[in-house]
Amino acid sequence: MYNGVTVTQFIIEEQRRLPGATGDFTSLLNDIVTACKVISNGVNKGALIGVLGTAESENVQGETQKKMDIIANDVVIKSNEWAGHLAAMASEEEDDIYPIPARYPKGKYLLLFDPLDGSSNIDVNISVGTIFSILRCPDGVTEPTKEDFLQPGTEQVCAGYALYGPSTLLVLTTGNGVNGFTLDRDIGEFILTNPNMTVPADTREFAINTSNQRFWEEPVQRYVDECLAGKEGARGEEFNMRWVASMVAEVHRILTRGGIFMYPKDTKDPSKAGKLRLMYEANPMSMIVEQAGGASSTGRERIMEMKPNDIHQRVPVILGSKNEVERVVSYHKD
Ligand code: P6P
């Protein structure tokens, strides 16, 4: 018989640490985990069940939606709207917030998510993921508005992602470190396989979409040039580069072996502050990386301290190994 610790057991044991915990949070997390298992099954079957390819629609970001984007979004909503733990949800795939239907009880949490991050990769069988963030609904608010979601990342009570790769992984933090679980398909349970994940403070591996190089600001140009100059350059070290175009995969690599991930501000579209979204990509990933001993900045400020102005707000993201992130931040100060 297996003797692994399931994510349910882990969460309940974690919850015992929280005085006055009602089991509400544990049950909410279980519903999110169920959604990730269902999405994993769909992603894994792919062409066999006709979920690849694009839908004939665009999301609020103006991005063409993949069929699996819409399916994953629907799975997260249907798995979480009924149980009475949430007051509302916000999704990359939904223009406005998603209020809990009147037929269901409401709860005290807000769920924000990117149902299928990196979905442009799904048709070429490269890893994709689901990112989620949990906030408390402000006290006394039963009909939350967009404004109730606009809380800084430091207010998150939980952040996590599922990574649909060679294995399906779940990585989670509730503010007490970061723990990783692997889906055992034979029993349909996530088993604790990576307790206490930490990001090495130093790295010689950077991740950035270099095709945007001519649009970067000077501090990022300088940092990447120094990496590319290798031993003969200012850093006196050789660097390696990765770019998967799936933030979940990049962050997981960084949690596993270190690294720095950058999607900086660029002048390609001056109206955009960055590509990645603050509320359901940058903030949850920042909480995870910081809880694992890493750092996460726009280059000019700590991402988790930003006061959001819109649920789909974009921000520059520089996150990962603390000493490298701090170096890039110092270049922004120079
Ligand atoms: P590009 C995926 O669309 C995403 O939001 C992140 O997961 C990923 O890091 C980035 O965009 C990739 O962007 O411009 O390289 O396609």
Coordinates of C-alpha atoms and ligand atoms in Angstrom, one line a residue:
M1 CA 0.0 0.0 0.0
Y2 CA 1.2 3.6 -0.6
N3 CA 2.1 5.7 2.4
G4 CA 2.2 9.1 0.7
V5 CA 0.7 12.2 2.2
T6 CA -2.2 13.4 0.0
V7 CA -2.7 17.1 -0.6
T8 CA -6.0 16.8 1.4
Q9 CA -4.2 15.4 4.4
F10 CA -1.5 18.0 4.1
I11 CA -4.0 20.9 4.0
I12 CA -5.9 19.6 7.0
E13 CA -2.7 19.2 9.0
E14 CA -1.7 22.7 7.9
Q15 CA -5.1 24.0 8.9
R16 CA -4.8 22.6 12.4
R17 CA -2.1 25.3 12.8
L18 CA -4.6 28.0 12.2
P19 CA -6.7 28.8 15.3
G20 CA -10.4 29.0 14.6
A21 CA -10.0 27.4 11.1
T22 CA -13.5 26.2 10.1
G23 CA -12.5 23.7 7.4
D24 CA -14.0 26.2 4.9
F25 CA -10.6 26.9 3.4
T26 CA -9.6 23.2 3.2
S27 CA -12.8 22.4 1.4
L28 CA -12.2 25.3 -1.1
L29 CA -8.7 24.1 -1.8
N30 CA -10.1 20.6 -2.5
D31 CA -12.5 22.0 -5.0
I32 CA -9.7 23.9 -6.8
V33 CA -7.6 20.7 -6.8
T34 CA -10.5 18.7 -8.3
A35 CA -10.7 21.3 -11.1
C36 CA -6.9 20.8 -11.8
K37 CA -7.4 17.0 -12.0
V38 CA -10.2 17.5 -14.5
I39 CA -8.2 19.9 -16.6
S40 CA -5.1 17.6 -16.4
N41 CA -7.3 14.8 -17.8
G42 CA -8.4 17.0 -20.7
V43 CA -5.0 18.3 -21.5
N44 CA -3.6 14.8 -21.3
K45 CA -6.1 13.4 -23.8
G46 CA -5.7 16.3 -26.1
A47 CA -6.5 15.4 -29.7
L48 CA -8.1 12.2 -28.7
I49 CA -11.1 14.1 -27.4
G50 CA -10.9 17.1 -29.8
V51 CA -9.9 19.8 -27.3
L52 CA -6.9 21.2 -29.3
G53 CA -7.0 24.1 -31.6
T54 CA -8.5 27.5 -31.4
A55 CA -12.0 28.5 -30.5
E56 CA -13.6 31.1 -32.8
S57 CA -13.4 33.8 -30.1
E58 CA -11.1 36.3 -28.3
N59 CA -10.8 37.0 -24.6
V60 CA -10.8 40.4 -22.9
Q61 CA -7.0 40.5 -23.5
G62 CA -7.7 40.4 -27.3
E63 CA -6.0 37.0 -27.5
T64 CA -7.5 34.2 -29.6
Q65 CA -8.8 31.6 -27.2
K66 CA -7.9 28.0 -27.5
K67 CA -10.7 25.5 -27.0
M68 CA -9.0 24.3 -23.9
D69 CA -8.8 27.9 -22.5
I70 CA -12.6 27.9 -22.5
I71 CA -13.0 24.4 -21.2
A72 CA -10.5 24.9 -18.4
N73 CA -12.2 28.2 -17.4
D74 CA -15.6 26.4 -17.3
V75 CA -14.1 23.6 -15.2
V76 CA -12.7 25.9 -12.6
I77 CA -16.0 27.9 -12.4
K78 CA -18.2 24.8 -12.2
S79 CA -16.0 23.1 -9.6
N80 CA -16.0 26.1 -7.3
E81 CA -19.3 28.0 -7.7
W82 CA -21.6 25.7 -5.8
A83 CA -19.9 24.9 -2.4
G84 CA -20.5 28.2 -0.6
H85 CA -16.8 29.1 0.0
L86 CA -16.6 31.9 -2.5
A87 CA -18.2 35.3 -2.8
A88 CA -17.1 35.7 -6.5
M89 CA -14.4 34.8 -9.0
A90 CA -12.2 36.6 -11.5
S91 CA -10.6 34.8 -14.5
E92 CA -8.3 35.8 -17.3
E93 CA -11.0 34.4 -19.6
E94 CA -13.8 36.5 -18.1
D95 CA -14.2 40.2 -19.0
D96 CA -15.9 41.0 -15.7
I97 CA -15.9 39.3 -12.3
Y98 CA -18.1 36.1 -12.0
P99 CA -20.6 36.5 -9.1
I100 CA -21.8 33.3 -7.4
P101 CA -25.2 32.4 -8.9
A102 CA -28.1 33.2 -6.6
R103 CA -29.0 29.4 -6.3
Y104 CA -25.8 28.8 -4.4
P105 CA -24.6 30.0 -0.9
K106 CA -21.8 32.6 -0.8
G107 CA -18.6 32.3 1.2
K108 CA -15.8 34.6 2.5
Y109 CA -13.2 34.1 -0.2
L110 CA -12.4 35.5 -3.7
L111 CA -10.8 33.2 -6.2
L112 CA -8.7 34.6 -9.1
F113 CA -7.3 32.3 -11.8
D114 CA -5.7 31.9 -15.1
P115 CA -7.3 28.6 -16.2
L116 CA -4.8 27.6 -18.8
D117 CA -1.6 29.6 -18.7
G118 CA 0.7 29.2 -21.7
S119 CA -2.2 27.8 -23.8
S120 CA -0.4 28.8 -27.0
N121 CA 1.7 25.8 -26.3
I122 CA -1.1 23.2 -26.0
D123 CA -1.3 22.5 -29.8
V124 CA 2.5 21.7 -29.8
N125 CA 2.4 19.5 -26.7
I126 CA 4.5 21.8 -24.5
S127 CA 3.6 22.1 -20.8
V128 CA 0.8 24.4 -19.7
G129 CA -0.7 25.2 -16.3
T130 CA -3.4 26.6 -14.1
I131 CA -2.5 29.5 -11.8
F132 CA -4.8 30.5 -8.8
S133 CA -4.9 33.1 -6.0
I134 CA -7.2 33.3 -3.0
L135 CA -8.1 36.6 -1.3
R136 CA -10.5 37.2 1.5
C137 CA -13.7 39.0 0.6
P138 CA -13.8 42.3 2.6
D139 CA -15.8 41.9 5.8
G140 CA -19.5 42.6 5.4
V141 CA -19.4 42.5 1.6
T142 CA -21.9 40.0 0.2
E143 CA -22.1 41.3 -3.3
P144 CA -18.5 41.9 -4.2
T145 CA -17.6 44.3 -7.0
K146 CA -14.4 44.5 -9.0
E147 CA -13.0 47.0 -6.4
D148 CA -13.2 44.3 -3.7
F149 CA -10.7 42.2 -5.8
L150 CA -8.2 45.1 -6.1
Q151 CA -6.1 44.0 -3.1
P152 CA -2.3 44.0 -3.1
G153 CA -0.6 40.6 -3.4
T154 CA 0.4 40.7 0.3
E155 CA -3.3 40.1 1.1
Q156 CA -3.3 36.7 -0.6
V157 CA -4.2 33.8 1.8
C158 CA -3.1 31.2 -0.7
A159 CA -1.4 30.9 -4.1
G160 CA -0.7 27.9 -6.3
Y161 CA -0.4 26.4 -9.7
A162 CA -0.9 23.1 -11.4
L163 CA 1.6 22.2 -14.1
Y164 CA 0.4 19.8 -16.8
G165 CA 3.8 18.4 -18.0
P166 CA 5.3 14.9 -18.1
S167 CA 3.9 14.7 -14.6
T168 CA 0.9 16.7 -13.4
L169 CA 2.2 18.7 -10.4
L170 CA 0.5 21.0 -7.9
V171 CA 2.5 23.6 -6.0
L172 CA 1.0 25.5 -3.1
T173 CA 1.6 28.1 -0.5
T174 CA -0.6 29.3 2.3
G175 CA 2.1 31.6 3.7
N176 CA 4.1 28.9 5.5
G177 CA 6.6 27.8 2.8
V178 CA 6.0 26.1 -0.5
N179 CA 5.1 22.4 -1.1
G180 CA 4.9 20.4 -4.3
F181 CA 2.6 17.4 -5.0
T182 CA 2.6 14.9 -7.9
L183 CA -0.6 13.5 -9.3
D184 CA -0.8 9.7 -8.9
R185 CA -3.3 8.9 -11.7
D186 CA -3.8 5.3 -10.4
I187 CA -5.5 6.7 -7.3
G188 CA -6.4 10.2 -8.5
E189 CA -4.6 11.9 -5.7
F190 CA -1.9 14.5 -5.5
I191 CA 0.9 13.1 -3.3
L192 CA 3.5 15.2 -1.4
T193 CA 6.7 14.8 -3.3
N194 CA 8.5 18.1 -2.9
P195 CA 8.2 19.4 0.6
N196 CA 9.6 22.8 1.5
M197 CA 10.7 24.0 -2.0
T198 CA 13.3 26.7 -2.0
V199 CA 14.8 28.9 -4.7
P200 CA 18.6 29.0 -4.7
A201 CA 19.7 32.6 -4.1
D202 CA 22.2 32.5 -7.0
T203 CA 21.7 31.2 -10.6
R204 CA 23.4 31.2 -13.9
E205 CA 20.2 30.6 -15.9
F206 CA 18.0 33.4 -17.2
A207 CA 14.6 33.2 -19.0
I208 CA 13.4 36.0 -21.3
N209 CA 11.8 36.3 -24.8
T210 CA 14.9 37.7 -26.6
S211 CA 12.9 38.5 -29.7
N212 CA 11.7 41.6 -27.8
Q213 CA 15.3 42.8 -27.1
R214 CA 15.2 46.0 -29.2
F215 CA 12.2 47.1 -27.1
W216 CA 13.7 46.5 -23.6
E217 CA 14.6 49.3 -21.2
E218 CA 18.3 49.9 -20.6
P219 CA 18.6 48.1 -17.2
V220 CA 17.3 44.8 -18.8
Q221 CA 19.5 45.3 -21.9
R222 CA 22.5 45.7 -19.6
Y223 CA 21.6 42.6 -17.5
V224 CA 21.1 40.3 -20.5
D225 CA 24.1 41.7 -22.3
E226 CA 26.3 40.8 -19.3
C227 CA 24.8 37.3 -19.2
L228 CA 25.5 36.8 -22.9
A229 CA 29.1 38.2 -22.5
G230 CA 29.8 35.2 -20.3
K231 CA 33.3 34.6 -18.7
E232 CA 34.9 37.4 -20.8
G233 CA 32.2 39.9 -19.6
A234 CA 31.5 41.9 -16.4
R235 CA 30.0 38.8 -14.7
G236 CA 33.0 36.6 -15.4
E237 CA 30.6 33.6 -15.6
E238 CA 28.9 31.6 -18.3
F239 CA 25.1 31.8 -18.4
N240 CA 22.4 29.5 -19.8
M241 CA 19.1 30.6 -21.3
R242 CA 15.6 29.1 -21.4
W243 CA 12.3 30.3 -22.8
V244 CA 9.3 27.9 -22.7
A245 CA 6.6 30.6 -23.2
S246 CA 4.7 29.1 -20.3
M247 CA 5.2 31.0 -17.1
V248 CA 4.1 28.0 -15.0
A249 CA 6.8 25.9 -16.5
E250 CA 9.5 28.6 -16.0
V251 CA 8.5 29.2 -12.4
H252 CA 8.5 25.5 -11.6
R253 CA 12.0 25.2 -13.1
I254 CA 13.2 28.2 -11.0
L255 CA 11.6 26.6 -7.8
T256 CA 13.4 23.4 -8.6
R257 CA 16.9 24.6 -9.7
G258 CA 17.0 28.4 -9.5
G259 CA 16.9 31.0 -12.3
I260 CA 15.6 34.4 -13.2
F261 CA 12.4 34.9 -15.3
M262 CA 11.8 38.2 -16.9
Y263 CA 8.9 39.6 -18.9
P264 CA 9.9 43.2 -18.5
K265 CA 8.2 46.4 -19.6
D266 CA 9.0 47.0 -23.3
T267 CA 8.2 49.7 -25.8
K268 CA 6.7 47.3 -28.3
D269 CA 3.2 48.5 -27.2
P270 CA 3.8 51.7 -25.0
S271 CA 0.2 51.4 -23.8
K272 CA 1.0 48.2 -22.0
A273 CA 3.0 48.2 -18.8
G274 CA 4.0 44.6 -19.4
K275 CA 2.5 41.4 -20.8
L276 CA 1.7 39.4 -17.7
R277 CA -1.4 40.1 -15.5
L278 CA -0.9 41.2 -12.0
M279 CA -3.9 39.6 -10.2
Y280 CA -3.8 36.1 -11.5
E281 CA -0.3 35.6 -12.8
A282 CA 2.3 37.9 -11.2
N283 CA 0.8 38.1 -7.7
P284 CA 0.3 34.3 -7.1
M285 CA 3.7 33.5 -8.7
S286 CA 5.3 36.2 -6.6
M287 CA 3.8 34.8 -3.4
I288 CA 5.1 31.4 -4.2
V289 CA 8.6 32.6 -5.2
E290 CA 8.9 34.8 -2.1
Q291 CA 7.7 32.1 0.2
A292 CA 10.4 29.9 -1.4
G293 CA 13.1 32.5 -0.5
G294 CA 13.2 34.2 -4.0
A295 CA 12.3 37.7 -5.0
S296 CA 9.8 39.3 -7.4
S297 CA 9.8 42.9 -8.7
T298 CA 8.7 45.0 -11.6
G299 CA 12.3 46.3 -11.6
R300 CA 11.1 49.4 -9.7
E301 CA 8.9 48.0 -6.9
R302 CA 8.0 44.7 -5.1
I303 CA 5.1 43.3 -7.2
M304 CA 3.2 42.1 -4.1
E305 CA 3.0 45.6 -2.7
M306 CA 1.4 47.1 -5.8
K307 CA -2.1 48.6 -5.3
P308 CA -4.0 47.1 -8.3
N309 CA -6.2 49.4 -10.5
D310 CA -7.9 46.7 -12.6
I311 CA -8.4 43.0 -12.4
H312 CA -6.7 42.6 -15.8
Q313 CA -3.9 45.0 -15.1
R314 CA -0.6 44.1 -16.7
V315 CA 2.8 44.5 -15.0
P316 CA 6.5 43.9 -15.8
V317 CA 7.8 40.8 -14.0
I318 CA 11.3 40.0 -12.9
L319 CA 11.3 37.0 -10.4
G320 CA 13.4 34.2 -9.2
S321 CA 16.8 33.8 -7.5
K322 CA 17.0 36.6 -5.0
N323 CA 20.6 37.8 -5.8
E324 CA 19.9 38.0 -9.5
V325 CA 16.6 39.8 -9.1
E326 CA 18.2 42.3 -6.7
R327 CA 21.0 42.9 -9.3
V328 CA 18.4 43.7 -12.0
V329 CA 16.6 46.0 -9.5
S330 CA 19.9 47.8 -8.7
Y331 CA 20.4 48.4 -12.5
H332 CA 17.0 50.1 -12.6
K333 CA 18.2 52.4 -9.8
D334 CA 21.5 53.3 -11.6
Ligands
P6P1 P1 5.5 35.3 -25.4 C1 1.6 32.8 -21.9 O1 0.8 33.3 -22.9 C2 2.2 33.9 -21.1 O2 1.1 34.6 -20.5 C3 3.1 33.3 -20.0 O3 2.7 32.1 -19.6 C4 4.4 33.3 -20.8 O4 5.6 33.4 -19.9 C5 4.3 34.4 -21.8 O5 2.9 34.7 -21.9 C6 4.9 34.1 -23.1 O6 4.9 35.3 -23.9 O7 5.5 36.7 -25.8 O8 6.9 34.7 -25.3 O9 4.6 34.4 -26.2

